[in-house]
Structure formats: C-alpha cells, structure tokens
Short mmCIF file of C-alpha atoms in Angstrom, two decimals:
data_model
loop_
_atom_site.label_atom_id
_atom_site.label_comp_id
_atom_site.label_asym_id
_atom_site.label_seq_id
_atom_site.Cartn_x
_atom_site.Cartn_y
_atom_site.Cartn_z
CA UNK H 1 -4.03 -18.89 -15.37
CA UNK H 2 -5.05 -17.17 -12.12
CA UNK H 3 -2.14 -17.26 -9.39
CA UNK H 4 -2.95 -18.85 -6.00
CA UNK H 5 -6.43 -19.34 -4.51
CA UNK H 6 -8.83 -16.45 -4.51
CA UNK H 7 -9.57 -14.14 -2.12
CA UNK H 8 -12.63 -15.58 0.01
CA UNK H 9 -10.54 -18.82 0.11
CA UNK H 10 -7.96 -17.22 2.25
CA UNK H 11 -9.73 -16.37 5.84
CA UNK H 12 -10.23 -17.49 9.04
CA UNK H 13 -13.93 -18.60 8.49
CA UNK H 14 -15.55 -18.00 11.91
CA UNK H 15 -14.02 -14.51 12.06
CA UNK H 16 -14.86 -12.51 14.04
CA UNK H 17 -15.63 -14.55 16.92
CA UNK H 18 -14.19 -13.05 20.39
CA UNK H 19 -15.20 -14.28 24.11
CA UNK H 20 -13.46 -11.35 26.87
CA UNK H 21 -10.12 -9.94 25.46
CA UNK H 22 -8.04 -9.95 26.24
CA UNK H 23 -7.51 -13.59 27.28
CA UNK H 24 -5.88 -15.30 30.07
CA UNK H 25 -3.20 -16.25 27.36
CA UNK H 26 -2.76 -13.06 25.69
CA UNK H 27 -2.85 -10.77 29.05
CA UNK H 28 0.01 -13.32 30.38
CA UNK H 29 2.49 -12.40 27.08
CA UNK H 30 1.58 -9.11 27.64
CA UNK H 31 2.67 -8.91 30.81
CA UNK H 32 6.43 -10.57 30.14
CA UNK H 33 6.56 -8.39 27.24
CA UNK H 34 6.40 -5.38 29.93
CA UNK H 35 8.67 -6.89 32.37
CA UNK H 36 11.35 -7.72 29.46
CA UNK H 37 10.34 -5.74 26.26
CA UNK H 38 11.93 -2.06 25.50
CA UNK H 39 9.94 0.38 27.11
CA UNK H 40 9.43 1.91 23.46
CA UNK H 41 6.74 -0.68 22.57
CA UNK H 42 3.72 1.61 22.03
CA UNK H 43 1.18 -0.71 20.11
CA UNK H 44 -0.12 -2.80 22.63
CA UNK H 45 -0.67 0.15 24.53
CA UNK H 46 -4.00 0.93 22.17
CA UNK H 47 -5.46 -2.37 21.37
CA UNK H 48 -3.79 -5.38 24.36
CA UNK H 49 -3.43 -7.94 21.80
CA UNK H 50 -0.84 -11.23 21.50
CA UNK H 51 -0.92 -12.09 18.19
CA UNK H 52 -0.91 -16.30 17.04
CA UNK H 53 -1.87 -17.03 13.87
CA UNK H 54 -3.37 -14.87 10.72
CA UNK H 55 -4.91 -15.78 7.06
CA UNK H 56 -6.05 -13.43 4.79
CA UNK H 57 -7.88 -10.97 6.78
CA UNK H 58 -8.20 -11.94 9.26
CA UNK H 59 -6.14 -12.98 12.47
CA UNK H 60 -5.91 -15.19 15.96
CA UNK H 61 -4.87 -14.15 19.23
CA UNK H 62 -3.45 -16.11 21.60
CA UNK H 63 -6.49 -17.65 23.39
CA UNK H 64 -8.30 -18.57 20.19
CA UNK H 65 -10.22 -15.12 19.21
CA UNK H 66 -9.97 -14.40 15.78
CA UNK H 67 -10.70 -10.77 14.54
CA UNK H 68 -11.27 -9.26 11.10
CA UNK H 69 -8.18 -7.03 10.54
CA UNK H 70 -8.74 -3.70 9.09
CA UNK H 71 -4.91 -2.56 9.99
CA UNK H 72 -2.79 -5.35 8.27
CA UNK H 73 0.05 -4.04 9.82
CA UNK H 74 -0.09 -0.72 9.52
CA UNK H 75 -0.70 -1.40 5.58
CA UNK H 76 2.32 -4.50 5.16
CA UNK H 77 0.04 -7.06 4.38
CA UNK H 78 -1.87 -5.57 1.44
CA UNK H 79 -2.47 -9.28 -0.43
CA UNK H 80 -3.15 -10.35 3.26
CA UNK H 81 -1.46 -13.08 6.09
CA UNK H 82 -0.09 -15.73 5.03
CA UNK H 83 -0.67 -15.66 1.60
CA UNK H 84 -0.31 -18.95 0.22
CA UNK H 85 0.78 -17.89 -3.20
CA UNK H 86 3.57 -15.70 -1.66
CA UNK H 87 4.42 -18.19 1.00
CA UNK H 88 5.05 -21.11 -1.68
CA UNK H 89 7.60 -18.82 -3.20
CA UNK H 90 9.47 -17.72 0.49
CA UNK H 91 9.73 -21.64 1.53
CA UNK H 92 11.30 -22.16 -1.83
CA UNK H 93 13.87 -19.46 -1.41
CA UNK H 94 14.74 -19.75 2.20
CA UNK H 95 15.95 -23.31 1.56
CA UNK H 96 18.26 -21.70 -0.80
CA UNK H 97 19.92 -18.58 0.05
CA UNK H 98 18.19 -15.85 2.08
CA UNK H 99 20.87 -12.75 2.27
CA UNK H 100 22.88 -11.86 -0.95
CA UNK H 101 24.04 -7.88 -0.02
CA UNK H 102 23.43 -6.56 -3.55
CA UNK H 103 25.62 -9.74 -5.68
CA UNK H 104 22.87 -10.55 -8.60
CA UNK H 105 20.27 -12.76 -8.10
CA UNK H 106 17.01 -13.52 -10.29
CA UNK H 107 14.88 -12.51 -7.43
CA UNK H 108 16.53 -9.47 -7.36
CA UNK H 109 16.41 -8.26 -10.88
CA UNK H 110 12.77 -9.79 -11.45
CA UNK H 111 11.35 -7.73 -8.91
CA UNK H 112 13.36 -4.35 -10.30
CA UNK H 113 11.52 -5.68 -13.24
CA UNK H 114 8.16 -5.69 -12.10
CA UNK H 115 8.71 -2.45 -10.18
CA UNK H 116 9.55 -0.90 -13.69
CA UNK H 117 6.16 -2.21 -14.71
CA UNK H 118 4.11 -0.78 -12.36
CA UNK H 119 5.81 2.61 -12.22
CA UNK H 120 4.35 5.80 -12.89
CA UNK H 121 4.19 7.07 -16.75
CA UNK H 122 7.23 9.34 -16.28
CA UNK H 123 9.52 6.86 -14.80
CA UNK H 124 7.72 3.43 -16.55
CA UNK H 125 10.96 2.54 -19.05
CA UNK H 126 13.36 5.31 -17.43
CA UNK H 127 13.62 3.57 -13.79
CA UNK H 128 16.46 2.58 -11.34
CA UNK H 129 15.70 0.83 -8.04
CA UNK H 130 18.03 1.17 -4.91
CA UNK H 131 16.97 -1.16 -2.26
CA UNK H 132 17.80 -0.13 1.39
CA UNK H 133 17.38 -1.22 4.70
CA UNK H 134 14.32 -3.00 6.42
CA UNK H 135 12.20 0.07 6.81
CA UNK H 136 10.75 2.59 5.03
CA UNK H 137 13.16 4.99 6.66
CA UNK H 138 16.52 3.71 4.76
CA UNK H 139 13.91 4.85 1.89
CA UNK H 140 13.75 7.71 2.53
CA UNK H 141 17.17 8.23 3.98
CA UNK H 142 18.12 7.05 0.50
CA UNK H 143 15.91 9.66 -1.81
CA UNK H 144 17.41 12.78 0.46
CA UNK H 145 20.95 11.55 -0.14
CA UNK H 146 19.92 11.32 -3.68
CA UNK H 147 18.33 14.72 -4.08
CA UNK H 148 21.53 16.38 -2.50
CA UNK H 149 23.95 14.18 -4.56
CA UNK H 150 22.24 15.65 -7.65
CA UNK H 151 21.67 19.13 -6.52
CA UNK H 152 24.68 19.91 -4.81
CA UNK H 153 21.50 21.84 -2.22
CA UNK H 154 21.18 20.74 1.13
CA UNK H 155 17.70 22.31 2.17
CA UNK H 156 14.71 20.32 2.02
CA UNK H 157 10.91 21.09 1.68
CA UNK H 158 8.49 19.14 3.66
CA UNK H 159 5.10 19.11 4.96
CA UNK H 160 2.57 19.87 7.85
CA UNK H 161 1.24 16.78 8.95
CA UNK H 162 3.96 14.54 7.73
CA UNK H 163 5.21 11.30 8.66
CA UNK H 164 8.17 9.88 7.11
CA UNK H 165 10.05 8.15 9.54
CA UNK H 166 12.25 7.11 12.84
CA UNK H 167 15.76 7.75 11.27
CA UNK H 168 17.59 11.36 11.58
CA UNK H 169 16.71 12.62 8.10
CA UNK H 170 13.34 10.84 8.07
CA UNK H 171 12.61 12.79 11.40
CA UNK H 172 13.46 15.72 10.24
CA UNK H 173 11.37 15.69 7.39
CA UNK H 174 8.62 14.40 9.61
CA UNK H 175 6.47 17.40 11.38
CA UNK H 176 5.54 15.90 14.54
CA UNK H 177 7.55 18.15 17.20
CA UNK H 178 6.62 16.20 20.21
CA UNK H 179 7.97 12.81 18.13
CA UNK H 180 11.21 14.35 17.12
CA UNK H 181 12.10 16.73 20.07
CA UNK H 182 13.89 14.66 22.08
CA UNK H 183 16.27 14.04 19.07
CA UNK H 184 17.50 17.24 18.44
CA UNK H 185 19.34 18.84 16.36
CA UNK H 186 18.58 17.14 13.22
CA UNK H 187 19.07 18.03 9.73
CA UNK H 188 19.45 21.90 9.26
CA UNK H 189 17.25 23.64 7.03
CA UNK H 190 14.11 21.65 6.85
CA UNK H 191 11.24 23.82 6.02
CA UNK H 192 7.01 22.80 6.34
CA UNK H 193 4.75 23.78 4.43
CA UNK H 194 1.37 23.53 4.55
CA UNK H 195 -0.58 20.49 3.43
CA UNK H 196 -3.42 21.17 1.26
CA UNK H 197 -6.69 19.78 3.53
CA UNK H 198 -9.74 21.86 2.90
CA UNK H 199 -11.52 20.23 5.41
CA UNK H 200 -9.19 21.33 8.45
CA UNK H 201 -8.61 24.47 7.25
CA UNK H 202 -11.65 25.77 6.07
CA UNK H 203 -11.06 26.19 2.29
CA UNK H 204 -12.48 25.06 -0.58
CA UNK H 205 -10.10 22.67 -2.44
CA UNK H 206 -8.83 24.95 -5.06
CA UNK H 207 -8.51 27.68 -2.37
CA UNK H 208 -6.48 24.94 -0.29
CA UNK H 209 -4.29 23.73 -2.96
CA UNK H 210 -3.43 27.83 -4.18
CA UNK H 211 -2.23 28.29 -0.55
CA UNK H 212 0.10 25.37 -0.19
CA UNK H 213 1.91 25.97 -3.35
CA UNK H 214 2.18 29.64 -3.39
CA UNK H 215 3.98 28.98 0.13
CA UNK H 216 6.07 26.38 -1.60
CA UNK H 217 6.74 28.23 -4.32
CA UNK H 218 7.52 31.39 -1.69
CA UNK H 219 10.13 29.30 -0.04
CA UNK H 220 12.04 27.97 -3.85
CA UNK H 221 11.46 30.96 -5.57
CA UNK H 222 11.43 34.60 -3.15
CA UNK H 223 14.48 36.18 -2.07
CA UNK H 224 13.66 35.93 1.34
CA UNK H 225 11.58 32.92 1.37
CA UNK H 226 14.44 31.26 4.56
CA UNK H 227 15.89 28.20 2.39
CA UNK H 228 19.07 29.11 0.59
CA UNK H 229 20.14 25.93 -0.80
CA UNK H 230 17.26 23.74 -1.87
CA UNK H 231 17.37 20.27 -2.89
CA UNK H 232 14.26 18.21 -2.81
CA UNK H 233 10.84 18.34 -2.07
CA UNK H 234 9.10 15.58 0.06
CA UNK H 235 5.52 14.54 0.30
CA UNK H 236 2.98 11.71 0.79
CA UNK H 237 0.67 11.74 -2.27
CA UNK H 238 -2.07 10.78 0.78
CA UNK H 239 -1.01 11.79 4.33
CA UNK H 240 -0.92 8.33 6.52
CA UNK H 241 -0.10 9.09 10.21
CA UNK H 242 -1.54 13.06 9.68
CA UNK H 243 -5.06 10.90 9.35
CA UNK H 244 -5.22 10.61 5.74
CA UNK H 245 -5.68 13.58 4.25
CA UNK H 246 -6.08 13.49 0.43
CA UNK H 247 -5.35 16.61 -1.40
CA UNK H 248 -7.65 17.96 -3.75
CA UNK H 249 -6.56 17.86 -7.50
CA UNK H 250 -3.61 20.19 -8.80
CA UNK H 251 -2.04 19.84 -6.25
CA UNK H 252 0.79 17.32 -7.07
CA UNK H 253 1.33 18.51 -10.33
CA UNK H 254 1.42 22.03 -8.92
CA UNK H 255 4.65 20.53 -6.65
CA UNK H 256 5.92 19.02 -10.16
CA UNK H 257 5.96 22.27 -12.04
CA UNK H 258 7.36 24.26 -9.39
CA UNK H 259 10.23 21.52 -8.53
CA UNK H 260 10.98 21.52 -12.53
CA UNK H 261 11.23 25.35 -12.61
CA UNK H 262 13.51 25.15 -10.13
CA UNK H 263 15.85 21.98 -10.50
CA UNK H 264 15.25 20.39 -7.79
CA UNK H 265 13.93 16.85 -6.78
CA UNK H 266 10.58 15.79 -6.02
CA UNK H 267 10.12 12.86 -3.94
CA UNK H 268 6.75 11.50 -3.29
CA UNK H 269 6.87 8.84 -0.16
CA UNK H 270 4.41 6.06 -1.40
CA UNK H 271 5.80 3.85 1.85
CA UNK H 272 2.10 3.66 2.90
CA UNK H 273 -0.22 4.69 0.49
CA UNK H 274 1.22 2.36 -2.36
CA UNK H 275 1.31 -0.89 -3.98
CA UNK H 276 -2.41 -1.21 -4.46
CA UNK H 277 -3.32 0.50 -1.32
CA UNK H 278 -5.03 3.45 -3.02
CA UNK H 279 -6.90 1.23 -5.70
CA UNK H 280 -4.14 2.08 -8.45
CA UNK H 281 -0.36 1.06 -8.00
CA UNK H 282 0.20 3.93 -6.36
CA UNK H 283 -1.42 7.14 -4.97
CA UNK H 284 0.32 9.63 -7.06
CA UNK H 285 -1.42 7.72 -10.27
CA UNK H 286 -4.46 9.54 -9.42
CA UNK H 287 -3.20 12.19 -10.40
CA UNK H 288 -1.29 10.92 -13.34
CA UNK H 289 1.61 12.78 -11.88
CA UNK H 290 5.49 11.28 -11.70
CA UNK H 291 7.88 11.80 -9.18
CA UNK H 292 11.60 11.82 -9.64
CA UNK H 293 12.33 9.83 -6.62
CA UNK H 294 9.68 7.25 -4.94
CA UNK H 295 9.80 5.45 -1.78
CA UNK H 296 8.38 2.05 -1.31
CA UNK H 297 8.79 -0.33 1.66
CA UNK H 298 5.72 -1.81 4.07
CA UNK H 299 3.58 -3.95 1.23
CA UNK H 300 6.77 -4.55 -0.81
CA UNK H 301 7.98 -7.41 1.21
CA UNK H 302 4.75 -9.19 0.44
CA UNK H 303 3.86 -11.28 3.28
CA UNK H 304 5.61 -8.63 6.25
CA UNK H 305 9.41 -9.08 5.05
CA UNK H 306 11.26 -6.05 6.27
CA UNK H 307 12.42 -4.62 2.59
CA UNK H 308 12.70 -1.56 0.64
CA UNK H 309 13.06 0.63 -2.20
CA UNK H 310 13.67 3.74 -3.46
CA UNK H 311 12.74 4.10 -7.73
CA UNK H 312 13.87 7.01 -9.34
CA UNK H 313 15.05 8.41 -12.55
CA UNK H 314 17.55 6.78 -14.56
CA UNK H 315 18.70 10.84 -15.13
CA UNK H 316 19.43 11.12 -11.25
CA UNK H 317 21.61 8.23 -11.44
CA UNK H 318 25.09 9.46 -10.90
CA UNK H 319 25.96 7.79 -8.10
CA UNK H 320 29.41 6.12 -8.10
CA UNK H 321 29.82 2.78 -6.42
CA UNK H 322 29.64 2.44 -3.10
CA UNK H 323 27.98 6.08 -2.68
CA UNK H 324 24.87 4.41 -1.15
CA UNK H 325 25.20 1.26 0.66
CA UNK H 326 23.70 -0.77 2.83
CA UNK H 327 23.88 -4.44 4.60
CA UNK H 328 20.63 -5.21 4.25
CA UNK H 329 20.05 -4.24 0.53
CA UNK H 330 19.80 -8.56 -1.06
CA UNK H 331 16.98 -9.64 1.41
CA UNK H 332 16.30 -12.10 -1.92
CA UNK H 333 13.12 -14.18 0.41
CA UNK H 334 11.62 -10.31 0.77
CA UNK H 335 12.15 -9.71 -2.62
CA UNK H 336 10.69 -12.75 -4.37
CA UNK H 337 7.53 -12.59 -2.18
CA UNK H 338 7.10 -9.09 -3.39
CA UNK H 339 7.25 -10.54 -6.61
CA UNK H 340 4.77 -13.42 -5.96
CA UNK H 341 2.42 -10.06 -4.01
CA UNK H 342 2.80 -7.97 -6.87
CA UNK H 343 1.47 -10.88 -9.45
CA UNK H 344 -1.28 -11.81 -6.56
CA UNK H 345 -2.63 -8.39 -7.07
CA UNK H 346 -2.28 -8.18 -10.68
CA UNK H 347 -3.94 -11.61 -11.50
CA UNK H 348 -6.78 -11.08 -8.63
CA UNK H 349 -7.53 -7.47 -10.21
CA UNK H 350 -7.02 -6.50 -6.51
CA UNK H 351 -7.02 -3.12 -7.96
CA UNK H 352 -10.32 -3.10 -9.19
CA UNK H 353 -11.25 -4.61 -6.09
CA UNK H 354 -9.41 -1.65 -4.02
CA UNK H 355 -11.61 0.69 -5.50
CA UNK H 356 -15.36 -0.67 -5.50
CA UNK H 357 -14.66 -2.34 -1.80
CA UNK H 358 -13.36 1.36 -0.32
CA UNK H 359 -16.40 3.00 -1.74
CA UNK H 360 -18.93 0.32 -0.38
CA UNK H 361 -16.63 1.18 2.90
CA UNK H 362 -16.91 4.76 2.90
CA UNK H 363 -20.39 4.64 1.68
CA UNK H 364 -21.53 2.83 4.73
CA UNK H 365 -19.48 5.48 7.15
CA UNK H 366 -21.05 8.63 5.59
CA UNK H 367 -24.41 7.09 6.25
CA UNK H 368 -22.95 6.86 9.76
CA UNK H 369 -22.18 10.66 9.61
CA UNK H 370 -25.64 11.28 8.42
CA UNK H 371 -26.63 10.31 11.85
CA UNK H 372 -24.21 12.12 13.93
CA UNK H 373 -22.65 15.61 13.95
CA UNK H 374 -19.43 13.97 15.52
CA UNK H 375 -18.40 12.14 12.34
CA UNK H 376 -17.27 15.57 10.51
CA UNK H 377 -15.35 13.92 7.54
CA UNK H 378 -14.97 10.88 5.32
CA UNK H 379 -12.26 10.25 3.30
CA UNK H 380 -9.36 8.42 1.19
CA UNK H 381 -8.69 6.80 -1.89
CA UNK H 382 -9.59 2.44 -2.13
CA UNK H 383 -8.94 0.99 1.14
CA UNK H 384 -6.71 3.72 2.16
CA UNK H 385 -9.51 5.45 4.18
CA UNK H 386 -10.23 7.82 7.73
CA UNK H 387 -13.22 8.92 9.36
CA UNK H 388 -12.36 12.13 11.41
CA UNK H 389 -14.17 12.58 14.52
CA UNK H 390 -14.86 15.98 16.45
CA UNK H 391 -17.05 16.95 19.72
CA UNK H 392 -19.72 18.92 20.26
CA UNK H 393 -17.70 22.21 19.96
CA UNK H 394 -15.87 21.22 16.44
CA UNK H 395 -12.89 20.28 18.30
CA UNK H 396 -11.10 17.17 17.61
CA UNK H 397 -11.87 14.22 19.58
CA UNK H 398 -9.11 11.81 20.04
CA UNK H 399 -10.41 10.23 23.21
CA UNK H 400 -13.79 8.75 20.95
CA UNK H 401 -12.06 7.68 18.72
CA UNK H 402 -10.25 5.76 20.76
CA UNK H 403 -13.47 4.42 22.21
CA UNK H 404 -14.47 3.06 19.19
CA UNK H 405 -10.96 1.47 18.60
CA UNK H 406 -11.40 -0.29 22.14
CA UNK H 407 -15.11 -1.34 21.40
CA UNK H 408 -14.17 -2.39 17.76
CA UNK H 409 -11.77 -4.79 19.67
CA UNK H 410 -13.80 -6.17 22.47
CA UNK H 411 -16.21 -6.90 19.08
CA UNK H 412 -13.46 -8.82 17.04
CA UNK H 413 -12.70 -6.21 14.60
CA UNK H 414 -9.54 -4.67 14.62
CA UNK H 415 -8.96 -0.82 13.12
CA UNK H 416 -6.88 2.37 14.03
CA UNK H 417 -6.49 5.91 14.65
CA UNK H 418 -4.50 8.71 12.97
CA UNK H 419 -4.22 12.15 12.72
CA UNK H 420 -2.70 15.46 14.69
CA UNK H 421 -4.78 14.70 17.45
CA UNK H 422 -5.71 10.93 17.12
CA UNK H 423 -8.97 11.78 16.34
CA UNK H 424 -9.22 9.78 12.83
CA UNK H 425 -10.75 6.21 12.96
CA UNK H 426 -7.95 5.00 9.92
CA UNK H 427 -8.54 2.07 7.53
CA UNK H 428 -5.59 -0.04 6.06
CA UNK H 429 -6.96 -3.38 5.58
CA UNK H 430 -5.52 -6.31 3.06
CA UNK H 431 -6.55 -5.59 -0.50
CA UNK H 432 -7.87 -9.60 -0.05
CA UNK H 433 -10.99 -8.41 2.39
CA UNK H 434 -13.76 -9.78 0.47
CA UNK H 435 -17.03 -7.40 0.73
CA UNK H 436 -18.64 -10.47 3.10
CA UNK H 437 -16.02 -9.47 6.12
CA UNK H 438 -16.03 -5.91 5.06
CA UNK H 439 -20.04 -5.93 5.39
CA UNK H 440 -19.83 -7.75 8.56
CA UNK H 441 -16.91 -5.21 9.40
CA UNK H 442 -19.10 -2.03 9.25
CA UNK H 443 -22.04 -3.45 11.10
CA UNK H 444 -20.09 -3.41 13.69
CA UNK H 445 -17.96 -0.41 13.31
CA UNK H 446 -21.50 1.67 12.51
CA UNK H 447 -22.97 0.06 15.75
CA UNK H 448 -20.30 1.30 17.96
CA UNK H 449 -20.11 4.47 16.15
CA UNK H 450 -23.63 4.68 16.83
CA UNK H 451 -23.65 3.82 20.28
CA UNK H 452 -21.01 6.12 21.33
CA UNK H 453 -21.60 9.33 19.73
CA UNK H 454 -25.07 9.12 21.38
CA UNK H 455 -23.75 8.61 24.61
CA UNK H 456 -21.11 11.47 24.27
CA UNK H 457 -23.79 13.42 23.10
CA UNK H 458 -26.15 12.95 25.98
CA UNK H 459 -23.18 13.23 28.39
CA UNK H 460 -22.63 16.88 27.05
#
C-alpha cells in the first residue's frame, strides 16, 4: 500500500502566479525584521521574500503569490512542505512527548533502523548512529571528534571549495577565508586540498582526479607533506555551497584507499547532497564507495525539523558514555517525520523520480547553453544540479547570475546561486516536483536566461 497521497496531489495548484513582489505585506515584515532581526540575516538579502504558507513545491508569500520552489530550503524539504504523510505522524507525536535527550524511544530506534537500511554497502549491517544537535554542524563536529578519538591524530584533511559549517571545527574544515576570518584561530592543522573539477581547472577528469589525490596522498604519506598527526579526511561526495561540483569517477575510492593505507578516517559530509537528493540515498552510492563516518542533517528531519546524524562504523565505536553529548540529541517529532520522509520516498520511488526529473532539468539548461557562450557548464547528479555562468572574457559572473535569481523571482519561481564567486544558478528542489511544475519551471528559467545573456552580450 502506497504511503500518503502522491506527488501531483501535494501543490499549490495555481503556482506560479505572482502580481509585483514583493508585496505591500511582505515588504512591511521585511522591514520589522531589519529594525528587530540580528543583523546576520543574509537570505532575504538575495530574494525579499516573507514566507506564509507552502505544499509540496511549491510556496505562498505573504500577500498571496505563490512560487514554484526550486530551493526547498536549501535542500530540507526533499519530500516537499507540508507533507501530509509526514505531518500526520508529527501531530501524533507532539501530543505526546516532543524532547527525550537520548532515553529510548521507538521513534528513536526506528529511524536508526531505517538509517541502517539505507546505508551504504560497507556500513549497511555494521552501522551506529549518533544524533547531535539541530544542524548539520553538531554533525560534523561529531565525525571530527570521532576521527581523533580513534586515531589518537589531530590533523585533518579537507577541501578547496568546501562548505561544512558555522561551528569552530566545521569552519575550519570549511575553505571559505572571507567566511571564517573573522573567527580566528580555529582548529590547528587543517590542510586543503584540491577538489577534483575538470571544468575549473582545465583538466580532463582523470587528469583532475590524479592531481587531487596525489596531493592528498603527498600530505598522508611524504615526509614533508606539513601534517604530522593525521586523523580524518573530510569531503562532500558533491560540493554544495562551492556550486556543485561533481567529481569525476575514482575519485572517492581513490580517498578510500589512501585513508585505509594510512589508518585514518574518512568522512564524507552527505548534509546536502543526501537522502534522495542525488537520485540514490546518497551521493557517495554513485560511486559504490563507503565512508567510515557520514553526516546527515537538512532532509533528515523530514518536513524542516532541526535534527541530525552522524552514521559510522560499528569498528569506530569506542566511545565511552558520555564522550559525546548533546541536549538536543531525542528531538523524537524530528525523528519520526524522518521516518514517515524516508518511507515517502521509498514508497513514491522518489528515487527513480530524482533521476529521470534532473535529466529532463539539465537537458532543458544545456539546450540553453547551446544558445549562449555565458552558460559554460551544466552539472550534478538528480535534482542536485548548477548551471555555471561566465562573461564574455571566461571570467565568472556572479552579478548574472544573480539577475536571473531576481528575474526568476519577479516570475514566481524561486532558485539559487552557489559557487566561489556566486556565479552558479544552483538547483535543490523537493524530490515531490512533478515534471508539470518542473516544465513550467524551465520555461521560465530558459526565458530569463535567454533574455539576459543577450542583453549582457550586446552591452559588451
């Protein structure tokens, strides 16, 4: 028996339909939110929106407009808003009992459960889940203390273009300098390495992967290579924030064998590119490659319940009790929606869906390159996708990308932009799009896209 109602039940069904945004509404919460809100807020900054209400997706703003999202929260809502299989489940719970630190509870060891049944062959069977925190960060936080607790190293291995988070050991993993510079110092001996992207760097993809792991394997393995203590390697499977770069083949099971010939732990931070985002469970599938550590948060709440996870091999699990901790580790309504999200997916084939909807997507946008010189590259896995933009000299271009963003907007579609330079148009939508909104989507995505790169052109 199918779970829930199916996809092209759960949206807005006059989406998109947008008079001027923003609205009289909207531009009034906006403006309290500046006169009372941290000056840290930075979204509303890019697209002057006041959310109201959302279904599947697609979401309304405060005056009434309703949009098609193709950001979902910057990936949270992969089985979409307000998910009515997920929500019968929270109402349920919250009448109950809502924070249980980490005493059992069914909701807790079901979803551990299901985790253990979509892991990666390598950990499938052989799995132990620590949950953390509300954010992806205590994730990560968690899989460095890990790696050092079973090491005995302290130096870590990281990446160019990598985002991992706002905490102190998540920033300094992280490569951003300008986001992290203020915060200094952080952790001590954190070294980059490159990230495998044969597009930015010129290379073909084997000569791309070669180069990031004999520099990886330069910094375990030579003599001189700077990091004397090393205890982990760190690395999105698909680079999010860097504008989602996907690395050719090889090279996550090149990281693998060099992190087994040297005993130390390999982490792969799935906070963004997993549960279903990618097409399969999680990015790293692919490549039929396992980590020993694996960071989940974002989707895994199900319906945008701050919650997450780190899964990892039973062998790494030496902690003693209390040795990792955490307030917020029994959010049980986060943890039985990600249940109910989990069995969405599985009994919608949203997987399937992933896959044959993000080629149809990135189908339409390389016909859009055809066009245009400015569109230089098209990429992702499923609906985990970016469109990287340059000007007329090959240099990125951040500012048309954010053109299109605003345009996108002022049309009733709603995307976003990643990348060292902000000059990739990035994808995340819910895995529930059906191809109708996603059709209706890219008309007007290639129209504006369109429309803008010949007016940059001629402005040249």
């Amino acid at each position: 028996m199918t779970t829930g109602p199916p996809i092209d039940e759960l949206h807005f069904a006059d989406a998109p339909s947008v008079d001027a945004v923003p609205g009289p509404q909207t531009q009034a919460l906006l403006e309290k939110q500046r006169e009372i809100d941290s000056s840290a807020v930075a979204y509303p900054e890019d697209i002057p929106i006041a959310f109201e209400d959302g279904k599947g997706a697609t979401v309304r703003d405060a005056d009434g407009n309703t949009y098609i999202d193709l950001f979902a929260g910057i990936g949270v809502l992969n089985v979409g808003h307000a998910n009515p299989y997920v929500l019968e489940a929270v109402h349920e719970q919250a009448d109950k009992f809502v924070h249980t630190v980490d005493f059992p509870t069914e909701a807790r060891l079901e979803l551990i459960e299901k985790l253990d049944e979509i892991a990666p062959d390598g950990l499938q069977g052989q799995n132990k889940v620590v949950f953390g925190g509300p954010t992806g960060s205590d994730a990560i936080e968690a899989s460095i203390k890990l790696a050092k607790y079973n090491t005995g190293g302290d130096g870590l291995i990281a990446f160019r273009g990598a985002y991992h988070g706002a905490t102190t050991g998540a920033m300094s993993v992280t490569s951003n300098k300008a986001f992290k510079e203020r915060y200094t110092p952080l952790l001590p001996d954190v070294v980059h390495a490159p990230y495998p992207d044969p597009f930015r760097q010129d290379k073909s993809p084997d000569e791309a992967v070669n180069h990031a792991l004999e520099e990886v394997q330069a910094i375990v393995e030579d003599p001189y290579g700077g990091l004397a203590n090393p205890a982990g390697i760190i690395v999105e499977p698909i680079q999010g924030e860097g504008g989602i770069v996907t690395p050719p083949e090889g090279f996550l099971q090149g990281l693998r064998d060099i992190a087994d010939d040297n005993d130390v732990v390999l982490v792969f931070d799935e906070i963004q590119s997993g549960l279903g985002r990618t097409g399969k469970w999680w990015a790293s599938d692919w490549e039929g490659v396992a980590p020993d550590a694996m960071t989940s948060a974002k989707a895994l709440g199900g319906v945008g319940f701050p919650l997450s996870a780190t899964m990892y091999h039973e062998d790494l699990d030496t902690w003693g009790s209390g040795d990792h901790a955490g307030t917020y580790r029994g959010h049980v309504v986060g943890m039985r929606a990600g249940i109910r999200a989990i069995e969405y997916i599985q009994d919608h084939d949203l997987l399937a869906h992933a896959r044959d909807l993000g080629e149809y997507i990135r189908g339409r946008l390389r016909e859009a390159a055809a066009e245009t010189d400015r569109l230089a590259d098209v990429r992702g896995k499923g609906l985990f996708i970016g469109a990287e933009f340059i000007d007329t000299d090959g240099h990125p271009d951040g500012d048309l990308v954010d053109a299109i963003q605003q345009y996108c907007f002022e049309r009733g579609v709603l995307v976003w932009t990643a990348g060292r330079h902000g000059n990739v148009l990035r994808l995340l939508p819910p895995l529930v799009l059906t191809h109708e909104l996603a059709e209706t989507a890219l008309d007007i995505i290639v129209a504006v896209i369109e429309e803008l790169t010949a007016e940059a052109t001629q402005t040249v």
